[in-house]
Amino acid sequence: MQTKIKFPSKRLMLSLFICSGLVILLLNFNESSNLSFTFNALCILSGLAITFLFFVPSAIIKKRTNLDFMSFAHLKTPSAIVFISAFYAIYFVWTAEYFLLGYTDMFIKKLNTEANIYVVALILLAVCSYAAHKGVNAITRCGIFIFAFSLIAFILIFSGNIANLDFKHYGFEFSGNYNNFIENTSYFMTTSFIAVIFACVSVYIKDFKARHTAFTLGFIALLFIITMFFAWFALGSYGNSQEYRFFTLSKSSHLGVVSGIDCFYLSVSTLSVFLILSIILCCISKSTGKSGSLNIILLFSLIIFILYICSNQFNFVKEILTNHYYFNAFTFAAAVIVPTVYLFIFGRKSYV
């Protein structure tokens, strides 16, 4: 396994784009009836603008040193790296739980009510452990094919709902209040976890430019807005009352005589969570200074699985791990505060 071979920056950004797609795929909260599509679009743009700012510290480190933040921290503070490594390991375990819990909840509610969620989680973690052992380079190569399939799936789901669009009951007026704005923007801010992934593995990429981040987040915003557009105007108030709106959108698709293509939704969701968990396990092994170590990967896969069991047995644990306000606060610390402190202390001596 060759974990130190550099690959194009655009390939990592493509994988991060797919990872962020799970945020809209697992959208699962009911909105007030007084909100409008335009208001939601503003929340999406605001959330992703904040995500862009979360990239800034690690992007500066990458441009100045050609290292990611984790490699930079190992170089500058070798005696204190155990604390940094522990902090980021905890963060990535939380991130894994956040999406794994959301995915299995969707799976059991919408796709197979008789499935054993622990078996689903265990199989996912086993497959992702193998992928993580192969390294980020191999995972992002796989991400190219996942992107191609996901693109086809999104096009089919959207085009299958064109006939369902109805502009009689909803328009493009702007309506919503401050509390709604905070709630929705905070949810779409959860895409910021990709900034922490970038901060951990960007040492492997070459030819990085700041515009790669801007274009990636721009396309994420476009995907989210198009998804919200179809959910709003094709599903209407019925969609707002349903759990996992994108699943409902896939069920309402009609392609000729074929109706309901929720299998595409399942496939894209599964591939997205696979990509997230695989990269997260790579980040954890990278943060420990032992990239690709199978023992480290298996150990943390076991920790994630045990915590997953605890989350389903104790509801208060699950509520904490799936609360996007807590998650965003942790992401802010990991993506902004810690790297910024390093920049202020060591940044001036870091040019190469």
JSON list of C-alpha atoms in Angstrom, two decimals, residues 28-153:
[
{"chain": "A", "resi": 28, "resn": "ASN", "atom": "CA", "xyz": [-35.01, 14.99, 8.36]},
{"chain": "A", "resi": 29, "resn": "PHE", "atom": "CA", "xyz": [-36.74, 17.81, 10.18]},
{"chain": "A", "resi": 30, "resn": "ASN", "atom": "CA", "xyz": [-40.14, 19.35, 9.66]},
{"chain": "A", "resi": 31, "resn": "GLU", "atom": "CA", "xyz": [-40.22, 23.00, 8.72]},
{"chain": "A", "resi": 32, "resn": "SER", "atom": "CA", "xyz": [-42.76, 25.61, 9.65]},
{"chain": "A", "resi": 33, "resn": "SER", "atom": "CA", "xyz": [-45.43, 26.17, 7.00]},
{"chain": "A", "resi": 34, "resn": "ASN", "atom": "CA", "xyz": [-44.56, 29.88, 6.86]},
{"chain": "A", "resi": 35, "resn": "LEU", "atom": "CA", "xyz": [-41.15, 29.25, 5.29]},
{"chain": "A", "resi": 36, "resn": "SER", "atom": "CA", "xyz": [-40.52, 29.73, 1.58]},
{"chain": "A", "resi": 37, "resn": "PHE", "atom": "CA", "xyz": [-38.18, 28.12, -0.93]},
{"chain": "A", "resi": 38, "resn": "THR", "atom": "CA", "xyz": [-36.27, 31.40, -1.28]},
{"chain": "A", "resi": 39, "resn": "PHE", "atom": "CA", "xyz": [-35.75, 31.55, 2.47]},
{"chain": "A", "resi": 40, "resn": "ASN", "atom": "CA", "xyz": [-34.41, 27.98, 2.49]},
{"chain": "A", "resi": 41, "resn": "ALA", "atom": "CA", "xyz": [-32.09, 28.78, -0.41]},
{"chain": "A", "resi": 42, "resn": "LEU", "atom": "CA", "xyz": [-30.66, 31.67, 1.62]},
{"chain": "A", "resi": 43, "resn": "CYS", "atom": "CA", "xyz": [-30.10, 29.31, 4.56]},
{"chain": "A", "resi": 44, "resn": "ILE", "atom": "CA", "xyz": [-28.25, 26.89, 2.27]},
{"chain": "A", "resi": 45, "resn": "LEU", "atom": "CA", "xyz": [-26.01, 29.64, 0.90]},
{"chain": "A", "resi": 46, "resn": "SER", "atom": "CA", "xyz": [-25.34, 30.98, 4.40]},
{"chain": "A", "resi": 47, "resn": "GLY", "atom": "CA", "xyz": [-24.44, 27.55, 5.76]},
{"chain": "A", "resi": 48, "resn": "LEU", "atom": "CA", "xyz": [-22.05, 26.85, 2.91]},
{"chain": "A", "resi": 49, "resn": "ALA", "atom": "CA", "xyz": [-20.49, 30.32, 3.13]},
{"chain": "A", "resi": 50, "resn": "ILE", "atom": "CA", "xyz": [-19.62, 29.50, 6.74]},
{"chain": "A", "resi": 51, "resn": "THR", "atom": "CA", "xyz": [-18.24, 26.16, 5.56]},
{"chain": "A", "resi": 52, "resn": "PHE", "atom": "CA", "xyz": [-15.94, 28.03, 3.17]},
{"chain": "A", "resi": 53, "resn": "LEU", "atom": "CA", "xyz": [-14.61, 30.10, 6.08]},
{"chain": "A", "resi": 54, "resn": "PHE", "atom": "CA", "xyz": [-13.93, 26.88, 7.99]},
{"chain": "A", "resi": 55, "resn": "PHE", "atom": "CA", "xyz": [-11.53, 25.86, 5.20]},
{"chain": "A", "resi": 56, "resn": "VAL", "atom": "CA", "xyz": [-9.42, 29.01, 5.50]},
{"chain": "A", "resi": 57, "resn": "PRO", "atom": "CA", "xyz": [-6.94, 28.07, 8.30]},
{"chain": "A", "resi": 58, "resn": "SER", "atom": "CA", "xyz": [-6.03, 24.65, 6.89]},
{"chain": "A", "resi": 59, "resn": "ALA", "atom": "CA", "xyz": [-5.93, 26.06, 3.34]},
{"chain": "A", "resi": 60, "resn": "ILE", "atom": "CA", "xyz": [-3.41, 28.70, 4.48]},
{"chain": "A", "resi": 61, "resn": "ILE", "atom": "CA", "xyz": [-1.27, 26.00, 6.08]},
{"chain": "A", "resi": 62, "resn": "LYS", "atom": "CA", "xyz": [-1.45, 23.94, 2.89]},
{"chain": "A", "resi": 63, "resn": "LYS", "atom": "CA", "xyz": [-0.43, 26.88, 0.69]},
{"chain": "A", "resi": 64, "resn": "ARG", "atom": "CA", "xyz": [2.41, 27.97, 2.97]},
{"chain": "A", "resi": 65, "resn": "THR", "atom": "CA", "xyz": [3.92, 24.60, 3.83]},
{"chain": "A", "resi": 66, "resn": "ASN", "atom": "CA", "xyz": [2.39, 22.08, 1.42]},
{"chain": "A", "resi": 67, "resn": "LEU", "atom": "CA", "xyz": [1.36, 20.14, 4.54]},
{"chain": "A", "resi": 68, "resn": "ASP", "atom": "CA", "xyz": [-2.01, 19.46, 6.05]},
{"chain": "A", "resi": 69, "resn": "PHE", "atom": "CA", "xyz": [-2.70, 20.73, 9.56]},
{"chain": "A", "resi": 70, "resn": "MET", "atom": "CA", "xyz": [-2.16, 17.35, 11.19]},
{"chain": "A", "resi": 71, "resn": "SER", "atom": "CA", "xyz": [1.28, 16.92, 9.59]},
{"chain": "A", "resi": 72, "resn": "PHE", "atom": "CA", "xyz": [2.08, 20.53, 10.51]},
{"chain": "A", "resi": 73, "resn": "ALA", "atom": "CA", "xyz": [1.14, 19.87, 14.15]},
{"chain": "A", "resi": 74, "resn": "HIS", "atom": "CA", "xyz": [3.25, 16.69, 14.24]},
{"chain": "A", "resi": 75, "resn": "LEU", "atom": "CA", "xyz": [6.21, 18.69, 12.92]},
{"chain": "A", "resi": 76, "resn": "LYS", "atom": "CA", "xyz": [5.88, 21.74, 15.18]},
{"chain": "A", "resi": 77, "resn": "THR", "atom": "CA", "xyz": [4.75, 20.19, 18.47]},
{"chain": "A", "resi": 78, "resn": "PRO", "atom": "CA", "xyz": [5.90, 16.56, 18.61]},
{"chain": "A", "resi": 79, "resn": "SER", "atom": "CA", "xyz": [5.78, 16.53, 22.42]},
{"chain": "A", "resi": 80, "resn": "ALA", "atom": "CA", "xyz": [2.15, 17.70, 22.53]},
{"chain": "A", "resi": 81, "resn": "ILE", "atom": "CA", "xyz": [0.86, 15.79, 19.52]},
{"chain": "A", "resi": 82, "resn": "VAL", "atom": "CA", "xyz": [-0.75, 13.12, 21.70]},
{"chain": "A", "resi": 83, "resn": "PHE", "atom": "CA", "xyz": [-3.30, 15.70, 22.87]},
{"chain": "A", "resi": 84, "resn": "ILE", "atom": "CA", "xyz": [-3.99, 16.97, 19.36]},
{"chain": "A", "resi": 85, "resn": "SER", "atom": "CA", "xyz": [-4.29, 13.42, 18.07]},
{"chain": "A", "resi": 86, "resn": "ALA", "atom": "CA", "xyz": [-6.72, 12.50, 20.84]},
{"chain": "A", "resi": 87, "resn": "PHE", "atom": "CA", "xyz": [-8.84, 15.59, 20.17]},
{"chain": "A", "resi": 88, "resn": "TYR", "atom": "CA", "xyz": [-9.15, 14.85, 16.45]},
{"chain": "A", "resi": 89, "resn": "ALA", "atom": "CA", "xyz": [-9.69, 11.13, 17.00]},
{"chain": "A", "resi": 90, "resn": "ILE", "atom": "CA", "xyz": [-12.64, 11.99, 19.26]},
{"chain": "A", "resi": 91, "resn": "TYR", "atom": "CA", "xyz": [-13.95, 14.43, 16.67]},
{"chain": "A", "resi": 92, "resn": "PHE", "atom": "CA", "xyz": [-13.81, 11.88, 13.86]},
{"chain": "A", "resi": 93, "resn": "VAL", "atom": "CA", "xyz": [-15.47, 9.21, 16.00]},
{"chain": "A", "resi": 94, "resn": "TRP", "atom": "CA", "xyz": [-18.29, 11.70, 16.69]},
{"chain": "A", "resi": 95, "resn": "THR", "atom": "CA", "xyz": [-18.55, 12.48, 12.97]},
{"chain": "A", "resi": 96, "resn": "ALA", "atom": "CA", "xyz": [-18.77, 8.78, 12.14]},
{"chain": "A", "resi": 97, "resn": "GLU", "atom": "CA", "xyz": [-21.54, 8.34, 14.70]},
{"chain": "A", "resi": 98, "resn": "TYR", "atom": "CA", "xyz": [-23.42, 11.40, 13.44]},
{"chain": "A", "resi": 99, "resn": "PHE", "atom": "CA", "xyz": [-23.75, 10.02, 9.92]},
{"chain": "A", "resi": 100, "resn": "LEU", "atom": "CA", "xyz": [-23.93, 6.32, 10.79]},
{"chain": "A", "resi": 101, "resn": "LEU", "atom": "CA", "xyz": [-26.84, 6.92, 13.17]},
{"chain": "A", "resi": 102, "resn": "GLY", "atom": "CA", "xyz": [-28.62, 9.06, 10.59]},
{"chain": "A", "resi": 103, "resn": "TYR", "atom": "CA", "xyz": [-28.11, 6.51, 7.83]},
{"chain": "A", "resi": 104, "resn": "THR", "atom": "CA", "xyz": [-29.26, 3.47, 9.81]},
{"chain": "A", "resi": 105, "resn": "ASP", "atom": "CA", "xyz": [-32.27, 5.40, 11.15]},
{"chain": "A", "resi": 106, "resn": "MET", "atom": "CA", "xyz": [-33.28, 6.18, 7.55]},
{"chain": "A", "resi": 107, "resn": "PHE", "atom": "CA", "xyz": [-32.57, 2.59, 6.52]},
{"chain": "A", "resi": 108, "resn": "ILE", "atom": "CA", "xyz": [-34.80, 1.05, 9.16]},
{"chain": "A", "resi": 109, "resn": "LYS", "atom": "CA", "xyz": [-37.63, 3.57, 8.75]},
{"chain": "A", "resi": 110, "resn": "LYS", "atom": "CA", "xyz": [-37.81, 3.82, 4.98]},
{"chain": "A", "resi": 111, "resn": "LEU", "atom": "CA", "xyz": [-36.17, 0.83, 3.36]},
{"chain": "A", "resi": 112, "resn": "ASN", "atom": "CA", "xyz": [-36.33, -2.26, 5.55]},
{"chain": "A", "resi": 113, "resn": "THR", "atom": "CA", "xyz": [-38.18, -2.10, 8.86]},
{"chain": "A", "resi": 114, "resn": "GLU", "atom": "CA", "xyz": [-37.14, -5.65, 9.71]},
{"chain": "A", "resi": 115, "resn": "ALA", "atom": "CA", "xyz": [-33.41, -5.10, 9.23]},
{"chain": "A", "resi": 116, "resn": "ASN", "atom": "CA", "xyz": [-31.04, -5.44, 12.16]},
{"chain": "A", "resi": 117, "resn": "ILE", "atom": "CA", "xyz": [-29.35, -2.04, 12.41]},
{"chain": "A", "resi": 118, "resn": "TYR", "atom": "CA", "xyz": [-26.37, -3.47, 14.28]},
{"chain": "A", "resi": 119, "resn": "VAL", "atom": "CA", "xyz": [-25.65, -5.90, 11.43]},
{"chain": "A", "resi": 120, "resn": "VAL", "atom": "CA", "xyz": [-25.98, -3.05, 8.91]},
{"chain": "A", "resi": 121, "resn": "ALA", "atom": "CA", "xyz": [-23.57, -0.89, 10.90]},
{"chain": "A", "resi": 122, "resn": "LEU", "atom": "CA", "xyz": [-21.10, -3.75, 11.42]},
{"chain": "A", "resi": 123, "resn": "ILE", "atom": "CA", "xyz": [-21.01, -4.63, 7.71]},
{"chain": "A", "resi": 124, "resn": "LEU", "atom": "CA", "xyz": [-20.51, -0.98, 6.77]},
{"chain": "A", "resi": 125, "resn": "LEU", "atom": "CA", "xyz": [-17.65, -0.56, 9.23]},
{"chain": "A", "resi": 126, "resn": "ALA", "atom": "CA", "xyz": [-15.99, -3.80, 8.08]},
{"chain": "A", "resi": 127, "resn": "VAL", "atom": "CA", "xyz": [-16.04, -2.73, 4.44]},
{"chain": "A", "resi": 128, "resn": "CYS", "atom": "CA", "xyz": [-14.90, 0.79, 5.31]},
{"chain": "A", "resi": 129, "resn": "SER", "atom": "CA", "xyz": [-12.04, -0.57, 7.44]},
{"chain": "A", "resi": 130, "resn": "TYR", "atom": "CA", "xyz": [-10.69, -2.45, 4.44]},
{"chain": "A", "resi": 131, "resn": "ALA", "atom": "CA", "xyz": [-11.03, 0.65, 2.24]},
{"chain": "A", "resi": 132, "resn": "ALA", "atom": "CA", "xyz": [-9.30, 2.84, 4.86]},
{"chain": "A", "resi": 133, "resn": "HIS", "atom": "CA", "xyz": [-6.41, 0.39, 5.02]},
{"chain": "A", "resi": 134, "resn": "LYS", "atom": "CA", "xyz": [-5.90, 0.94, 1.28]},
{"chain": "A", "resi": 135, "resn": "GLY", "atom": "CA", "xyz": [-5.52, 4.66, 1.87]},
{"chain": "A", "resi": 136, "resn": "VAL", "atom": "CA", "xyz": [-7.01, 7.98, 0.80]},
{"chain": "A", "resi": 137, "resn": "ASN", "atom": "CA", "xyz": [-5.60, 7.68, -2.71]},
{"chain": "A", "resi": 138, "resn": "ALA", "atom": "CA", "xyz": [-7.50, 4.44, -3.36]},
{"chain": "A", "resi": 139, "resn": "ILE", "atom": "CA", "xyz": [-10.68, 5.79, -1.73]},
{"chain": "A", "resi": 140, "resn": "THR", "atom": "CA", "xyz": [-10.71, 8.94, -3.85]},
{"chain": "A", "resi": 141, "resn": "ARG", "atom": "CA", "xyz": [-10.18, 6.86, -7.00]},
{"chain": "A", "resi": 142, "resn": "CYS", "atom": "CA", "xyz": [-13.27, 4.92, -6.00]},
{"chain": "A", "resi": 143, "resn": "GLY", "atom": "CA", "xyz": [-14.93, 8.28, -5.39]},
{"chain": "A", "resi": 144, "resn": "ILE", "atom": "CA", "xyz": [-14.76, 9.05, -9.13]},
{"chain": "A", "resi": 145, "resn": "PHE", "atom": "CA", "xyz": [-17.04, 6.11, -9.92]},
{"chain": "A", "resi": 146, "resn": "ILE", "atom": "CA", "xyz": [-19.32, 6.94, -6.98]},
{"chain": "A", "resi": 147, "resn": "PHE", "atom": "CA", "xyz": [-19.61, 10.49, -8.30]},
{"chain": "A", "resi": 148, "resn": "ALA", "atom": "CA", "xyz": [-20.54, 9.26, -11.78]},
{"chain": "A", "resi": 149, "resn": "PHE", "atom": "CA", "xyz": [-23.22, 6.94, -10.42]},
{"chain": "A", "resi": 150, "resn": "SER", "atom": "CA", "xyz": [-24.54, 9.61, -8.03]},
{"chain": "A", "resi": 151, "resn": "LEU", "atom": "CA", "xyz": [-24.77, 12.15, -10.84]},
{"chain": "A", "resi": 152, "resn": "ILE", "atom": "CA", "xyz": [-26.87, 9.76, -12.93]},
{"chain": "A", "resi": 153, "resn": "ALA", "atom": "CA", "xyz": [-29.08, 8.97, -9.90]}
]
